[in-house]
Coordinates of C-alpha atoms and ligand atoms in Angstrom, one line a residue:
X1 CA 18.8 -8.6 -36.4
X2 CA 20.1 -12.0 -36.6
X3 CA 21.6 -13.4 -39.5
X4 CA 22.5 -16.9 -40.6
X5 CA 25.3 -17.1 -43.8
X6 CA 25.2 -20.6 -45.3
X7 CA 29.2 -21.1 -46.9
X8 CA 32.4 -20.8 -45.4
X9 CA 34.1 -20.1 -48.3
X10 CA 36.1 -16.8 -49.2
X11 CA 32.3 -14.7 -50.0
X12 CA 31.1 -16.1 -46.7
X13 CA 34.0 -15.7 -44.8
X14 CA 34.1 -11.8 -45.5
X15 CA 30.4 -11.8 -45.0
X16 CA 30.7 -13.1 -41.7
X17 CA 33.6 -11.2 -40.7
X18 CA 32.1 -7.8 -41.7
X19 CA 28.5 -8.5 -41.1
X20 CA 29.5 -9.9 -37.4
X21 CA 30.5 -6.0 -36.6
X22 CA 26.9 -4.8 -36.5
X23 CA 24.8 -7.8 -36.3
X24 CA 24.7 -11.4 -34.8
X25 CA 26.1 -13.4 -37.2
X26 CA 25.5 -17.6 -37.5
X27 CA 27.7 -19.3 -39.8
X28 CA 27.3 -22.7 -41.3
X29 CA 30.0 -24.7 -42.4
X30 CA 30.1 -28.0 -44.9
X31 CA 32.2 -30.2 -42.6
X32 CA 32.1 -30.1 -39.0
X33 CA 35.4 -29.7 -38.5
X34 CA 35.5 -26.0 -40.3
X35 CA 33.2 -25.1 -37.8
X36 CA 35.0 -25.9 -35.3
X37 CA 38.3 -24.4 -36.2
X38 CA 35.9 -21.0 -36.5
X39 CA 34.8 -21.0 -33.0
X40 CA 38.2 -21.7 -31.8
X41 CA 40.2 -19.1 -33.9
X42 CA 37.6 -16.4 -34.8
X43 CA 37.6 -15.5 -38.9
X44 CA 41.0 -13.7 -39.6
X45 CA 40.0 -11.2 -42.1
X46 CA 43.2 -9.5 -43.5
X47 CA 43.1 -6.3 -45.7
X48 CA 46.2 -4.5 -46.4
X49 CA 48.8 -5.0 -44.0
X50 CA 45.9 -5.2 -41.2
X51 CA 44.3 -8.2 -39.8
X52 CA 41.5 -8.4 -37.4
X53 CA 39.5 -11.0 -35.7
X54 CA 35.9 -11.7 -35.7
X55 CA 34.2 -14.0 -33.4
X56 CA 30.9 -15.9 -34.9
X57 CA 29.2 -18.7 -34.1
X58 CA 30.0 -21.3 -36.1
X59 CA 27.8 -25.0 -36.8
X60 CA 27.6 -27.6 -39.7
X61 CA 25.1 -26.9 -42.4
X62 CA 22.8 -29.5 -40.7
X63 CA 21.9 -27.6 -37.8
X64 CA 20.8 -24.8 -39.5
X65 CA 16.7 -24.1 -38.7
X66 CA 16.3 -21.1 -40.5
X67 CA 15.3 -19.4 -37.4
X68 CA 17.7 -16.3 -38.2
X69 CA 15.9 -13.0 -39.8
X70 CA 17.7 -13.7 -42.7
X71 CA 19.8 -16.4 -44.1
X72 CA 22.6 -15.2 -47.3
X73 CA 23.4 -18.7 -49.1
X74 CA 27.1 -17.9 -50.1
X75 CA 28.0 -21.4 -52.0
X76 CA 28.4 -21.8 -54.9
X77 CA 25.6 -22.2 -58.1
X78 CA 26.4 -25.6 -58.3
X79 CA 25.7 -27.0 -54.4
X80 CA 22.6 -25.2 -54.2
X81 CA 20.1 -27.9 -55.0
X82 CA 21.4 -29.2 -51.9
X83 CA 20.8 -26.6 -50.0
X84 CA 16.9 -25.7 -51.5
X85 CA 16.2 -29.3 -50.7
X86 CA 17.2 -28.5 -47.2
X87 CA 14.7 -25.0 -47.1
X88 CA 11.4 -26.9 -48.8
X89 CA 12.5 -29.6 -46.1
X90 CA 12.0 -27.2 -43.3
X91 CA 9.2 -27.3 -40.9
X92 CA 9.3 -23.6 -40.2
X93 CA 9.7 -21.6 -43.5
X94 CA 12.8 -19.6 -43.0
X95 CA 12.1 -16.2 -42.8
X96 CA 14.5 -14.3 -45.2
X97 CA 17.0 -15.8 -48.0
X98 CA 19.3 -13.8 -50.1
X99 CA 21.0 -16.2 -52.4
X100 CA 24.9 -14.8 -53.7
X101 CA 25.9 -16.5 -56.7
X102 CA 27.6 -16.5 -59.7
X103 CA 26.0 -16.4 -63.1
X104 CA 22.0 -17.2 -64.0
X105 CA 21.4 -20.5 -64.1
X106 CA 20.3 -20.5 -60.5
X107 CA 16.8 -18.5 -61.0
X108 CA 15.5 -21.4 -62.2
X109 CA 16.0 -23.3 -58.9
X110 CA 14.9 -20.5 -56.8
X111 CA 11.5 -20.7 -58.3
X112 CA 11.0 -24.6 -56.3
X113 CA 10.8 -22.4 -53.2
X114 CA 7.8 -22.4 -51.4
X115 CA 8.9 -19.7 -49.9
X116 CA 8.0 -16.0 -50.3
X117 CA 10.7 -13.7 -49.5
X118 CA 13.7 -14.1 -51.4
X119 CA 16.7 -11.7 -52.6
X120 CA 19.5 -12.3 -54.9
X121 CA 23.0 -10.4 -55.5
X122 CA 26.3 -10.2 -57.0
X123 CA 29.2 -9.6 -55.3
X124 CA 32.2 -7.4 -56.5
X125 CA 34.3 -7.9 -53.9
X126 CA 37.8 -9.7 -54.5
X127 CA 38.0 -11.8 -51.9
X128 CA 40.7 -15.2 -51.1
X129 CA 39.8 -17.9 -48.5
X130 CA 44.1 -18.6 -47.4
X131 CA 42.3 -21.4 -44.9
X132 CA 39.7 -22.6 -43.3
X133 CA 38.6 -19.4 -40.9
X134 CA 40.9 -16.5 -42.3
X135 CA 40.2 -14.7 -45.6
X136 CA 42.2 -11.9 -47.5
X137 CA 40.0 -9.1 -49.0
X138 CA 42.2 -7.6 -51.3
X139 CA 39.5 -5.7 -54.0
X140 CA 37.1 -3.4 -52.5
X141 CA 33.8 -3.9 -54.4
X142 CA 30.1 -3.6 -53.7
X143 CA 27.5 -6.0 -53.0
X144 CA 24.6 -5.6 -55.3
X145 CA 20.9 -6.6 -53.7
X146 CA 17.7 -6.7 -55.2
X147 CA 14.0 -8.0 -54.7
X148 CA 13.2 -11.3 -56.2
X149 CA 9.9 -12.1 -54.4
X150 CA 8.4 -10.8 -51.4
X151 CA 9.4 -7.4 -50.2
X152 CA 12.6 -5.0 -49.7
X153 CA 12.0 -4.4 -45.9
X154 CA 15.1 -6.5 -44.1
X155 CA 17.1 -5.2 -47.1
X156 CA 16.9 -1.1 -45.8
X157 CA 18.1 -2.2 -42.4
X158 CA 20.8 -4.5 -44.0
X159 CA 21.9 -1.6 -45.6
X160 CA 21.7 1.3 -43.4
X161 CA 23.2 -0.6 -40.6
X162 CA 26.8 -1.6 -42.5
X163 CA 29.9 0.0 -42.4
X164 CA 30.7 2.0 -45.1
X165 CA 33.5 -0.1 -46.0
X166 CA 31.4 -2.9 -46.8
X167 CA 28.8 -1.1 -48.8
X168 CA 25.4 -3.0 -50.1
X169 CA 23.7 -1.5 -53.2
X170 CA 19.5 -1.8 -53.5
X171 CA 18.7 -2.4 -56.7
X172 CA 15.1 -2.3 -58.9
X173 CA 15.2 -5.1 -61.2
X174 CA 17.0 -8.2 -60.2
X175 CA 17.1 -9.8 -63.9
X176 CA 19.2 -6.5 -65.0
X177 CA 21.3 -6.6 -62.3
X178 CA 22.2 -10.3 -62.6
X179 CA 22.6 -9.9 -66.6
X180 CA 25.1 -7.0 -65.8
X181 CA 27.2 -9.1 -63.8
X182 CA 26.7 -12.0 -66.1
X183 CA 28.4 -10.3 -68.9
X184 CA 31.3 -9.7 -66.7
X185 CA 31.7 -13.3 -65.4
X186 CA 31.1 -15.1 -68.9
X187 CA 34.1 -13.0 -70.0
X188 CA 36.5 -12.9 -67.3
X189 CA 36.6 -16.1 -65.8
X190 CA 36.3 -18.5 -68.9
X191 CA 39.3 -16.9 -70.8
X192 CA 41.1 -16.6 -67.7
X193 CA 40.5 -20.3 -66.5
X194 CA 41.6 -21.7 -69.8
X195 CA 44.5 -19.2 -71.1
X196 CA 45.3 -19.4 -67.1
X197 CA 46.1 -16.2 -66.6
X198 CA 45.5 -13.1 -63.9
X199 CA 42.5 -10.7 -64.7
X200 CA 44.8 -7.7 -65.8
X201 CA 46.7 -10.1 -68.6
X202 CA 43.4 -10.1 -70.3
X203 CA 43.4 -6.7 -71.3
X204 CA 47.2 -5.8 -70.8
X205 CA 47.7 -8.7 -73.8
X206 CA 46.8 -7.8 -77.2
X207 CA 45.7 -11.1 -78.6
X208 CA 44.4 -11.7 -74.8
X209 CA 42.6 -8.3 -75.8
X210 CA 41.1 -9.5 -78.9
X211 CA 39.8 -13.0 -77.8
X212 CA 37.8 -10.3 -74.9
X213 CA 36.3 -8.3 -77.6
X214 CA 35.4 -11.3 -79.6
X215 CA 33.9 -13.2 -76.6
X216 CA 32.0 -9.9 -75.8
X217 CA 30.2 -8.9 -78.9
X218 CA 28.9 -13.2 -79.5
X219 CA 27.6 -12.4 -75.7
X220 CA 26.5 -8.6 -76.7
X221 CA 24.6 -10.0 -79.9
X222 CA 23.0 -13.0 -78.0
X223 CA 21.9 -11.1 -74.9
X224 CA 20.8 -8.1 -76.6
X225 CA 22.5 -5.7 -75.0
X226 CA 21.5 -1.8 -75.3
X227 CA 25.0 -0.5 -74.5
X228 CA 27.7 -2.2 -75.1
X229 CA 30.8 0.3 -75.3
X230 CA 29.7 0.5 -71.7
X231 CA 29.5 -3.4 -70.7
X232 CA 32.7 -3.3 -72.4
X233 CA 34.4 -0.6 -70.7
X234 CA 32.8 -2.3 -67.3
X235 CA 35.0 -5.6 -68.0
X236 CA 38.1 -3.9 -69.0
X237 CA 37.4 -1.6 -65.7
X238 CA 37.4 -4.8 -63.3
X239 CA 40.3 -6.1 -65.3
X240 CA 42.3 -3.1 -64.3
X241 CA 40.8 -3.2 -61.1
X242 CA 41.8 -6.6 -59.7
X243 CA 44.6 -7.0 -62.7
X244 CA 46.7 -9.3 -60.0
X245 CA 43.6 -11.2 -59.2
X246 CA 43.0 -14.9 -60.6
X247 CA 39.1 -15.3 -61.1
X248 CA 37.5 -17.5 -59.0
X249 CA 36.8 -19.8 -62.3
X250 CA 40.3 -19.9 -62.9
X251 CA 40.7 -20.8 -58.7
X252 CA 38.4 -23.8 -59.6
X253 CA 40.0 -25.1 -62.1
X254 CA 43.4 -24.8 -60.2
X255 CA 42.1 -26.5 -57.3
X256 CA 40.8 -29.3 -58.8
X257 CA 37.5 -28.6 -58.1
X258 CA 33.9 -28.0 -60.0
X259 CA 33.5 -24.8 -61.7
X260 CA 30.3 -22.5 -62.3
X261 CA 30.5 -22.7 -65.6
X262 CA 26.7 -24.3 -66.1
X263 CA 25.1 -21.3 -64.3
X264 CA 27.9 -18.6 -66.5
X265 CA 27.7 -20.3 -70.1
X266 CA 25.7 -22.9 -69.7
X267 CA 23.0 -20.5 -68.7
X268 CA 23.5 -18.6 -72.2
X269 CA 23.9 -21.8 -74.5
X270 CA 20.5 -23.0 -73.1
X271 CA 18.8 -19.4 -74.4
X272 CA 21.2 -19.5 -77.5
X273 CA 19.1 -22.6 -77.9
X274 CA 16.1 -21.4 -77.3
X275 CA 16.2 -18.8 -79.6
X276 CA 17.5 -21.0 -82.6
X277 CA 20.8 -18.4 -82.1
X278 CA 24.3 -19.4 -83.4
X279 CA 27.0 -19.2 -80.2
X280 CA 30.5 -20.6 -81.1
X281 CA 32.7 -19.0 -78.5
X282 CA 30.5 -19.4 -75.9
X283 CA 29.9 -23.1 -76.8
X284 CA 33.5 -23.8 -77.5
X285 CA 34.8 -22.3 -74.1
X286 CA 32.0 -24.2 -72.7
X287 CA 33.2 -27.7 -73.9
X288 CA 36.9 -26.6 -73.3
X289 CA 35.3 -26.1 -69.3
X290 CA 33.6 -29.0 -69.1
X291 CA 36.5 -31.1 -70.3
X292 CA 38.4 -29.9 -67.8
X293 CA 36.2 -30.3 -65.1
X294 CA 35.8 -34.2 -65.9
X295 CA 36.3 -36.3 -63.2
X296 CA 37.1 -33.5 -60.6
X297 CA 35.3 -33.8 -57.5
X298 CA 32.6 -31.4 -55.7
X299 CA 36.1 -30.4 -53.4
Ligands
PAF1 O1 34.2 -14.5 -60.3 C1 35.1 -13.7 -60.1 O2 36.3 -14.0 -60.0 C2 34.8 -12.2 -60.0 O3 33.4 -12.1 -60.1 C3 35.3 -11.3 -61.1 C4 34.6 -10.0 -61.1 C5 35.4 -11.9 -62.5 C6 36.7 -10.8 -60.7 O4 37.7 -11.8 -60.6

């Protein structure tokens, strides 16, 4: 199977790198120049104390056809209109897309696609891009998939052909599976990116603690959530889990660049609204996010 990853950054670094193993891997790059530097030094994936070398082919976003089996858009929520401009644009309607982002607010984009198969999924992995071709995995996750139109068939062989060290999950409802990873995200990275702290000080604080609890049950409350103890347990379990990671809204915000905090809160300020529902936290952190983002360019 061939497969096309749209995104150098860290998610579609270690995509490449792992996927590249088993299958034959294309990998689009922004700029030119990335690309280059990829076909010259392979991706350097480093876990642990080993590093190994993958070698993909490597082009600039703008020669990507869609001619691969399946095509995983790895950027982030925020360049993808970009990107869905570029499919409806196609003469040839790619054949697969599985679209990895962040948060919710994407769903409504992917319904302007002609197209009819498409799969979405979260990513646990922790995962740092340290340059332009070599990536650091340093928290094992899984990769959650799931059906959003069309059907699951390129997904089973997706699956059954990784390497069990790079696991990917089917799941049967895509909305569930996003809103479960949602939760996480509109907790973690906000309080993170503004207190600017590692995951782990968020629970290993007390009054970090509290503003987590807080956050949660204004999110629990708004989404409607059946369980929470467990949603909550969940986020404290990824906080202990990568406790020396920063979050990749809190990377953002360090780097001067956008953040997904549109497709994250914005997402659940627009159905607070809709549903004539109250929101403070949510809409404070918000505003705290999108002051900081002003005048920082799409880096
Ligand atoms: O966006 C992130 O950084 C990650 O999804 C998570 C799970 C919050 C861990 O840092």
């Amino acid at each position: 199977m061939k497969i096309g990853i749209i995104g150098a950054g860290s998610i579609g670094l270690l995509f490449a790198s792992y996927l590249s193993r088993v299958f034959k891997v294309s990998l689009y790059t922004r700029t030119e120049e990335q690309a280059k530097e990829i076909v010259k030094n392979g991706i350097i994936l480093k876990k642990k104390t080993i590093k190994t070398q993958a070698l993909v082919k490597a082009l600039p976003l703008s020669e990507w056809e869609g001619s691969e089996d399946l095509t995983i858009i790895t950027v982030k929520a925020y360049q993808l209109e970009e990107i869905i401009t570029k499919i409806n644009r196609l003469s040839d309607t790619p054949k697969k897309l599985l679209f990895l982002q962040n948060g919710m607010g994407h769903l409504k984009q992917l319904e302007s696609i002609r197209h009819s198969q498409i799969f979405v999924g979260t990513v646990e992995h922790g995962a740092l891009r340290e340059n332009v071709f070599t990536v650091s995995h340093n928290g094992e996750g899984v990769t959650n998939i799931a059906v959003y139109r069309g059907d699951a068939c390129v997904l089973t062989e997706l699956i059954e052909t990784l390497p069990s060290e790079f696991p990917i999950v089917m799941n049967e409802d895509y909305y569930k599976m996003l809103v479960n990873k949602l939760i996480v995200n509109s907790v973690i990275n906000p309080l993170t990116a503004i207190i600017g702290v590692k995951n782990g000080d968020l629970i290993k604080n007390e009054f970090y603690f509290q503003t987590v609890v807080q956050l949660f049950n204004e999110i629990s409350i708004l989404l409607n959530i059946e369980n929470p103890d467990y949603h909550l347990e969940k986020i404290i379990d990824i906080c202990n889990k990568t406790a020396e990671n920063r979050s990749s809204m809190l990377k953002d915000i360090e780097a001067n660049r956008k953040t997904e905090v549109d497709a994250i809160l914005g997402f659940l300020l627009e159905k607070a609204k809709a549903e004539f529902k109250k929101a403070p936290l949510i809409e404070c952190l918000y505003l705290l996010l999108k002051g900081k983002e002003l005048g920082k360019g799409d880096l």
